[in-house]
């Protein structure tokens, strides 16, 4: 079965705009049907937008607003992605979470949160007293009054998730168009023509808008003015792996109207993360950190986990949530226009991505794009393990004996081997930049941030692509 | 698959000046000495520090970094030391056993004694909590020199160097070699910190303006670096300096991961393991030398640590029941940030080169050094050399000579 369009000039059945988690999940889902699919991404890699810079928690949805689409899709996504992770090797650590109340008001809010969790179909929350809070997390700062456990909140690798979905989509026949920023839209009969700045075009019968921070602008190209994205910046500090023993689970604040507040959590790479901040801004590209943001986080960290501040900082970064005037996801299909919008996927899209994709497929089917499931879908990809809690190539004696390149450590801090870099460079969706390589291997992500290895990693990348070795350090 | 096990008398982790010199000195005193280094080539930092200034105190020569590194490697080889490169020590599997990953396989080393010589690195941008964008073009001196001297990288354009100490001038030389012009150096100090010898050629030959009392406040550039923002600490005024390259120099942190995962006592100031005058850590049979213990000294002094450790290692191998690590702690008051060795036995052996080493936060032209123990003043002397940030401040060991074993820690301060 040929999943490419019939011939030159023939339109694709579906064009998906946006190579983040949501767009990749949708492309993967649709290419599991008898459909030709093209996935269009403005940047030179998948997963280079909000999907690369979040807190990487696989949420249960315990605290969503009951009855919303988000609540339903997060719960479903938790299940779908949990399963998919097990099949593809996306690392997940079932750490659980602990909400901690630091004042009387927060303490009083906990029972209602437990009840909300019940409304959301989540039944495992448990109220605990202060003594139990400190038994679970002995390094927390003084003043905790009580807590609520959420045993199924987990940490996951957002980079591998995005990449697995993209890889799966491509292996199922999705065509990946990188470096294509959709700037114009026009109709040609029953075909939509998407145009990029340089004059390149993509023709498709149906279009799905999963453009994240750009979803309102793409929506406007289709003549709609239904919402505006207001980027909500979240800054984060990642601490050294030597801090990892200080915290065993995701320690959450009691949520406020402004978001989930500052959390402290282990990361899947064996570090400790502190953040995020929450600040509405205008600039959709402002992913830099700020003096005020970092200072605020240090203040929170000092109160939450005082010993953390004695440890070294490995990384700081910021991500932008695609907040809109709606508090729920905005998923609408326009059958006449053959156009579907999946926007406003603000702060839970990593978890919900696969469920959003399933929902999108159902909506498209109702709107007339109903294609049978393929019988020949390839098995999902096996992803390289980036999780610190699972065996990595440098630890695998048998693997090294078979192929010595897995014993040649090139990034010392993260213990990334030449074998892994080589594999990434010849994978289904290879990196084109050092950042792309980092997300696939963890190389240069460690405590030295390239003091020892950036030049060498840059050279390996340049050998594998036409990359630029001086782009190595940052 | 059970990992193969090597059983040398001594395992040295790190083939920099300290580790190689320790191994060479040990080869003459004990049986088998194995040195492991994670890099593909032995030699440590000097491998990519391509300017003269190495080997003065230990080899009595004036060599470039790479020449110096080669010489140390050759001497170790000639002494019968086995040096394995591309061999990363990843974990401990016992008090003196470690796990190693190399292209030859994953293996274990069970040694009679372990000498940690893992060196130090500069804090990178995130560890300094510099806000702003995350563009390419931001380096530490180590990353820069690796790129330029080992991988032939070229840069061009305008560079800003943060720091004005010895290593900062080394960065300026490398930048010039790579085709970049240093348009500004910044230091939070009132005076540039480096050796006079460097200031003269630095200012006259390299013509680099140094902004004192200045700190870096922001990094600007999407994709590529375009500018940095700096602040005058006295006026609070900020200005933007356009540049293509930023080098963050100094601000050292030991590569202390193995030391910490062994649970060794760590000095709060230096972040290296606490050692006594024989470079012994708290774990029997485990020693620590070089920049891991005092980040950072010059390479020759790191190397002389290596020489100093040989006899104590030998003594341990001869009588392994003997590990008395009790002793008097050496504490410091600010602006001193740490002292090494951090522990000593009054009347016991003297440390490497008979010196007590310190790191001082501020510039003090004519420092007066005071040592107290339990309310008693043991020493109160005007030192004939300045204390400068960015380099080791040394005092003769004799300043501790009046200390008593039973009177608690000694505290050193300077004014
Ligand atoms: C600080 C922070 C913490 C978070 N924590 C979590 C968490 O713990 N758990 C969780 O589940 N979720 C979390 N999220 C939310 C999650 O990261 C997002 O919901 C998810 O990544 C959104 O994915 P996306 O595909 O919609 O958007 P994106 O990843 O931004 O992808 C959209 C893509 O569309 C491309 N694009 C835009 N316009 C165009 C155009 N015109 N033409 C072509 N391409 C275009 C962009 O380049 C981009 O790659 C967090 C978010 C932030 C910011
Ligand atoms: C830019 C710069 C310029 C300098 N200029 C001068 C100068 O002009 N003159 C001078 O005398 N000094 C100079 N120095 C200082 C000098 O380089 C150091 O003092 C010296 O290298 C310290 O030696 P060391 O053996 O303690 O550590 P290093 O040289 O850092 O060696 C440590 C070794 O340990 C290895 N290692 C670490 N962890 C592991 C592990 N887990 N497994 C295996 N191996 C491991 C590392 O790969 C490394 O090779 C300069 C330093 C820098 C950064």
PDB file of C-alpha atoms in Angstrom, chain A residues 40-173:
ATOM      1  CA  UNK A  40       4.945  20.198   8.608  1.00  0.00           C
ATOM      2  CA  UNK A  41       7.285  21.844  11.083  1.00  0.00           C
ATOM      3  CA  UNK A  42       8.726  25.347  10.876  1.00  0.00           C
ATOM      4  CA  UNK A  43      11.945  24.513  12.716  1.00  0.00           C
ATOM      5  CA  UNK A  44      14.711  22.182  11.705  1.00  0.00           C
ATOM      6  CA  UNK A  45      13.698  19.479  14.156  1.00  0.00           C
ATOM      7  CA  UNK A  46      10.637  17.959  15.732  1.00  0.00           C
ATOM      8  CA  UNK A  47      10.036  18.699  19.397  1.00  0.00           C
ATOM      9  CA  UNK A  48      11.897  22.000  19.385  1.00  0.00           C
ATOM     10  CA  UNK A  49       9.035  24.138  20.743  1.00  0.00           C
ATOM     11  CA  UNK A  50       7.191  23.913  24.027  1.00  0.00           C
ATOM     12  CA  UNK A  51       7.450  20.141  23.945  1.00  0.00           C
ATOM     13  CA  UNK A  52      11.168  20.315  24.724  1.00  0.00           C
ATOM     14  CA  UNK A  53      10.977  22.632  27.732  1.00  0.00           C
ATOM     15  CA  UNK A  54       8.407  21.542  30.276  1.00  0.00           C
ATOM     16  CA  UNK A  55       8.404  19.799  33.632  1.00  0.00           C
ATOM     17  CA  UNK A  56       7.975  16.380  32.009  1.00  0.00           C
ATOM     18  CA  UNK A  57       5.379  14.966  34.334  1.00  0.00           C
ATOM     19  CA  UNK A  58       3.035  12.243  33.182  1.00  0.00           C
ATOM     20  CA  UNK A  59      -0.049  13.630  34.863  1.00  0.00           C
ATOM     21  CA  UNK A  60      -3.001  11.679  36.215  1.00  0.00           C
ATOM     22  CA  UNK A  61      -5.294  14.657  35.729  1.00  0.00           C
ATOM     23  CA  UNK A  62      -6.295  14.508  39.397  1.00  0.00           C
ATOM     24  CA  UNK A  63      -6.513  18.291  39.610  1.00  0.00           C
ATOM     25  CA  UNK A  64      -8.076  19.100  36.224  1.00  0.00           C
ATOM     26  CA  UNK A  65     -11.431  20.851  36.100  1.00  0.00           C
ATOM     27  CA  UNK A  66     -13.947  18.013  36.086  1.00  0.00           C
ATOM     28  CA  UNK A  67     -16.054  17.751  32.963  1.00  0.00           C
ATOM     29  CA  UNK A  68     -13.601  19.526  30.669  1.00  0.00           C
ATOM     30  CA  UNK A  69     -12.109  18.055  27.543  1.00  0.00           C
ATOM     31  CA  UNK A  70      -8.701  18.489  29.189  1.00  0.00           C
ATOM     32  CA  UNK A  71      -9.760  16.388  32.164  1.00  0.00           C
ATOM     33  CA  UNK A  72     -10.945  13.561  29.938  1.00  0.00           C
ATOM     34  CA  UNK A  73      -7.967  13.638  27.571  1.00  0.00           C
ATOM     35  CA  UNK A  74      -5.338  13.911  30.296  1.00  0.00           C
ATOM     36  CA  UNK A  75      -6.782  10.872  32.035  1.00  0.00           C
ATOM     37  CA  UNK A  76      -6.929   8.948  28.767  1.00  0.00           C
ATOM     38  CA  UNK A  77      -3.475  10.237  27.764  1.00  0.00           C
ATOM     39  CA  UNK A  78      -1.969   9.046  31.028  1.00  0.00           C
ATOM     40  CA  UNK A  79      -3.115   5.551  30.122  1.00  0.00           C
ATOM     41  CA  UNK A  80      -2.190   5.673  26.423  1.00  0.00           C
ATOM     42  CA  UNK A  81       1.241   7.204  26.914  1.00  0.00           C
ATOM     43  CA  UNK A  82       1.982   4.946  29.881  1.00  0.00           C
ATOM     44  CA  UNK A  83       1.353   1.903  27.664  1.00  0.00           C
ATOM     45  CA  UNK A  84       3.147   3.338  24.691  1.00  0.00           C
ATOM     46  CA  UNK A  85       6.164   4.180  26.846  1.00  0.00           C
ATOM     47  CA  UNK A  86       6.377   0.581  28.002  1.00  0.00           C
ATOM     48  CA  UNK A  87       6.295  -0.657  24.407  1.00  0.00           C
ATOM     49  CA  UNK A  88       8.769   1.838  22.963  1.00  0.00           C
ATOM     50  CA  UNK A  89      11.179   2.235  25.843  1.00  0.00           C
ATOM     51  CA  UNK A  90      10.335   5.867  26.631  1.00  0.00           C
ATOM     52  CA  UNK A  91      11.650   6.053  30.192  1.00  0.00           C
ATOM     53  CA  UNK A  92       9.043   6.579  32.904  1.00  0.00           C
ATOM     54  CA  UNK A  93       9.669   6.555  36.645  1.00  0.00           C
ATOM     55  CA  UNK A  94       6.619   5.941  38.765  1.00  0.00           C
ATOM     56  CA  UNK A  95       7.734   8.272  41.520  1.00  0.00           C
ATOM     57  CA  UNK A  96       4.310   9.488  42.649  1.00  0.00           C
ATOM     58  CA  UNK A  97       3.638  13.017  43.853  1.00  0.00           C
ATOM     59  CA  UNK A  98       3.072  14.664  47.186  1.00  0.00           C
ATOM     60  CA  UNK A  99       1.158  17.931  47.477  1.00  0.00           C
ATOM     61  CA  UNK A 100       2.374  19.820  50.491  1.00  0.00           C
ATOM     62  CA  UNK A 101       0.375  22.433  52.404  1.00  0.00           C
ATOM     63  CA  UNK A 102       2.526  25.168  53.941  1.00  0.00           C
ATOM     64  CA  UNK A 103      -0.231  27.250  55.565  1.00  0.00           C
ATOM     65  CA  UNK A 104      -3.655  26.779  57.110  1.00  0.00           C
ATOM     66  CA  UNK A 105      -5.486  27.813  53.970  1.00  0.00           C
ATOM     67  CA  UNK A 106      -3.638  25.294  51.849  1.00  0.00           C
ATOM     68  CA  UNK A 107      -4.192  22.619  54.451  1.00  0.00           C
ATOM     69  CA  UNK A 108      -7.904  23.351  54.396  1.00  0.00           C
ATOM     70  CA  UNK A 109      -7.927  23.035  50.599  1.00  0.00           C
ATOM     71  CA  UNK A 110      -6.574  19.484  50.544  1.00  0.00           C
ATOM     72  CA  UNK A 111      -9.826  17.563  51.182  1.00  0.00           C
ATOM     73  CA  UNK A 112     -11.492  19.436  48.333  1.00  0.00           C
ATOM     74  CA  UNK A 113      -8.598  18.476  46.074  1.00  0.00           C
ATOM     75  CA  UNK A 114      -9.038  14.853  47.006  1.00  0.00           C
ATOM     76  CA  UNK A 115     -12.731  15.129  46.139  1.00  0.00           C
ATOM     77  CA  UNK A 116     -11.897  16.834  42.861  1.00  0.00           C
ATOM     78  CA  UNK A 117      -9.588  13.945  42.053  1.00  0.00           C
ATOM     79  CA  UNK A 118     -12.518  11.593  42.655  1.00  0.00           C
ATOM     80  CA  UNK A 119     -14.656  13.631  40.243  1.00  0.00           C
ATOM     81  CA  UNK A 120     -11.872  13.270  37.726  1.00  0.00           C
ATOM     82  CA  UNK A 121     -12.040   9.518  38.143  1.00  0.00           C
ATOM     83  CA  UNK A 122      -8.827   9.298  40.141  1.00  0.00           C
ATOM     84  CA  UNK A 123      -9.193   7.369  43.376  1.00  0.00           C
ATOM     85  CA  UNK A 124      -5.746   6.897  44.879  1.00  0.00           C
ATOM     86  CA  UNK A 125      -5.155  10.256  46.586  1.00  0.00           C
ATOM     87  CA  UNK A 126      -4.629  10.058  50.321  1.00  0.00           C
ATOM     88  CA  UNK A 127      -4.499  12.817  52.951  1.00  0.00           C
ATOM     89  CA  UNK A 128      -1.402  12.614  55.144  1.00  0.00           C
ATOM     90  CA  UNK A 129      -0.296  14.522  58.231  1.00  0.00           C
ATOM     91  CA  UNK A 130       2.883  16.524  58.665  1.00  0.00           C
ATOM     92  CA  UNK A 131       4.778  13.628  60.220  1.00  0.00           C
ATOM     93  CA  UNK A 132       4.010  11.493  57.196  1.00  0.00           C
ATOM     94  CA  UNK A 133       5.057  14.308  54.856  1.00  0.00           C
ATOM     95  CA  UNK A 134       8.488  14.402  56.522  1.00  0.00           C
ATOM     96  CA  UNK A 135       8.716  10.619  56.607  1.00  0.00           C
ATOM     97  CA  UNK A 136       8.159  10.557  52.846  1.00  0.00           C
ATOM     98  CA  UNK A 137      10.417  13.543  52.128  1.00  0.00           C
ATOM     99  CA  UNK A 138      12.796  14.073  55.035  1.00  0.00           C
ATOM    100  CA  UNK A 139      14.730  16.919  53.395  1.00  0.00           C
ATOM    101  CA  UNK A 140      11.763  19.270  52.994  1.00  0.00           C
ATOM    102  CA  UNK A 141      12.089  22.628  54.709  1.00  0.00           C
ATOM    103  CA  UNK A 142      10.320  23.307  57.987  1.00  0.00           C
ATOM    104  CA  UNK A 143       6.667  24.326  58.163  1.00  0.00           C
ATOM    105  CA  UNK A 144       4.808  21.630  56.240  1.00  0.00           C
ATOM    106  CA  UNK A 145       1.382  21.128  57.811  1.00  0.00           C
ATOM    107  CA  UNK A 146       0.102  18.170  55.855  1.00  0.00           C
ATOM    108  CA  UNK A 147      -0.186  16.733  52.399  1.00  0.00           C
ATOM    109  CA  UNK A 148      -2.019  14.783  49.772  1.00  0.00           C
ATOM    110  CA  UNK A 149      -0.389  11.878  47.961  1.00  0.00           C
ATOM    111  CA  UNK A 150      -0.954  11.253  44.264  1.00  0.00           C
ATOM    112  CA  UNK A 151       0.764   7.893  43.783  1.00  0.00           C
ATOM    113  CA  UNK A 152       0.383   7.719  39.992  1.00  0.00           C
ATOM    114  CA  UNK A 153       1.955  11.008  38.970  1.00  0.00           C
ATOM    115  CA  UNK A 154       5.154   9.997  37.171  1.00  0.00           C
ATOM    116  CA  UNK A 155       8.174  11.507  35.528  1.00  0.00           C
ATOM    117  CA  UNK A 156       8.858  10.856  31.872  1.00  0.00           C
ATOM    118  CA  UNK A 157      11.265  11.893  29.133  1.00  0.00           C
ATOM    119  CA  UNK A 158       9.504  14.499  27.030  1.00  0.00           C
ATOM    120  CA  UNK A 159      12.232  14.457  24.355  1.00  0.00           C
ATOM    121  CA  UNK A 160      11.992  10.723  23.800  1.00  0.00           C
ATOM    122  CA  UNK A 161       8.199  10.919  23.787  1.00  0.00           C
ATOM    123  CA  UNK A 162       8.177  13.501  21.019  1.00  0.00           C
ATOM    124  CA  UNK A 163      10.814  11.630  19.069  1.00  0.00           C
ATOM    125  CA  UNK A 164       9.137   8.242  19.441  1.00  0.00           C
ATOM    126  CA  UNK A 165       5.871   9.643  18.111  1.00  0.00           C
ATOM    127  CA  UNK A 166       7.664  11.321  15.198  1.00  0.00           C
ATOM    128  CA  UNK A 167       9.701   8.213  14.415  1.00  0.00           C
ATOM    129  CA  UNK A 168       6.604   6.030  14.547  1.00  0.00           C
ATOM    130  CA  UNK A 169       4.715   8.436  12.280  1.00  0.00           C
ATOM    131  CA  UNK A 170       7.548   8.470   9.731  1.00  0.00           C
ATOM    132  CA  UNK A 171       7.861   4.692   9.773  1.00  0.00           C
ATOM    133  CA  UNK A 172       4.138   4.486   9.174  1.00  0.00           C
ATOM    134  CA  UNK A 173       4.628   6.567   6.064  1.00  0.00           C
TER     135      UNK A 173
END
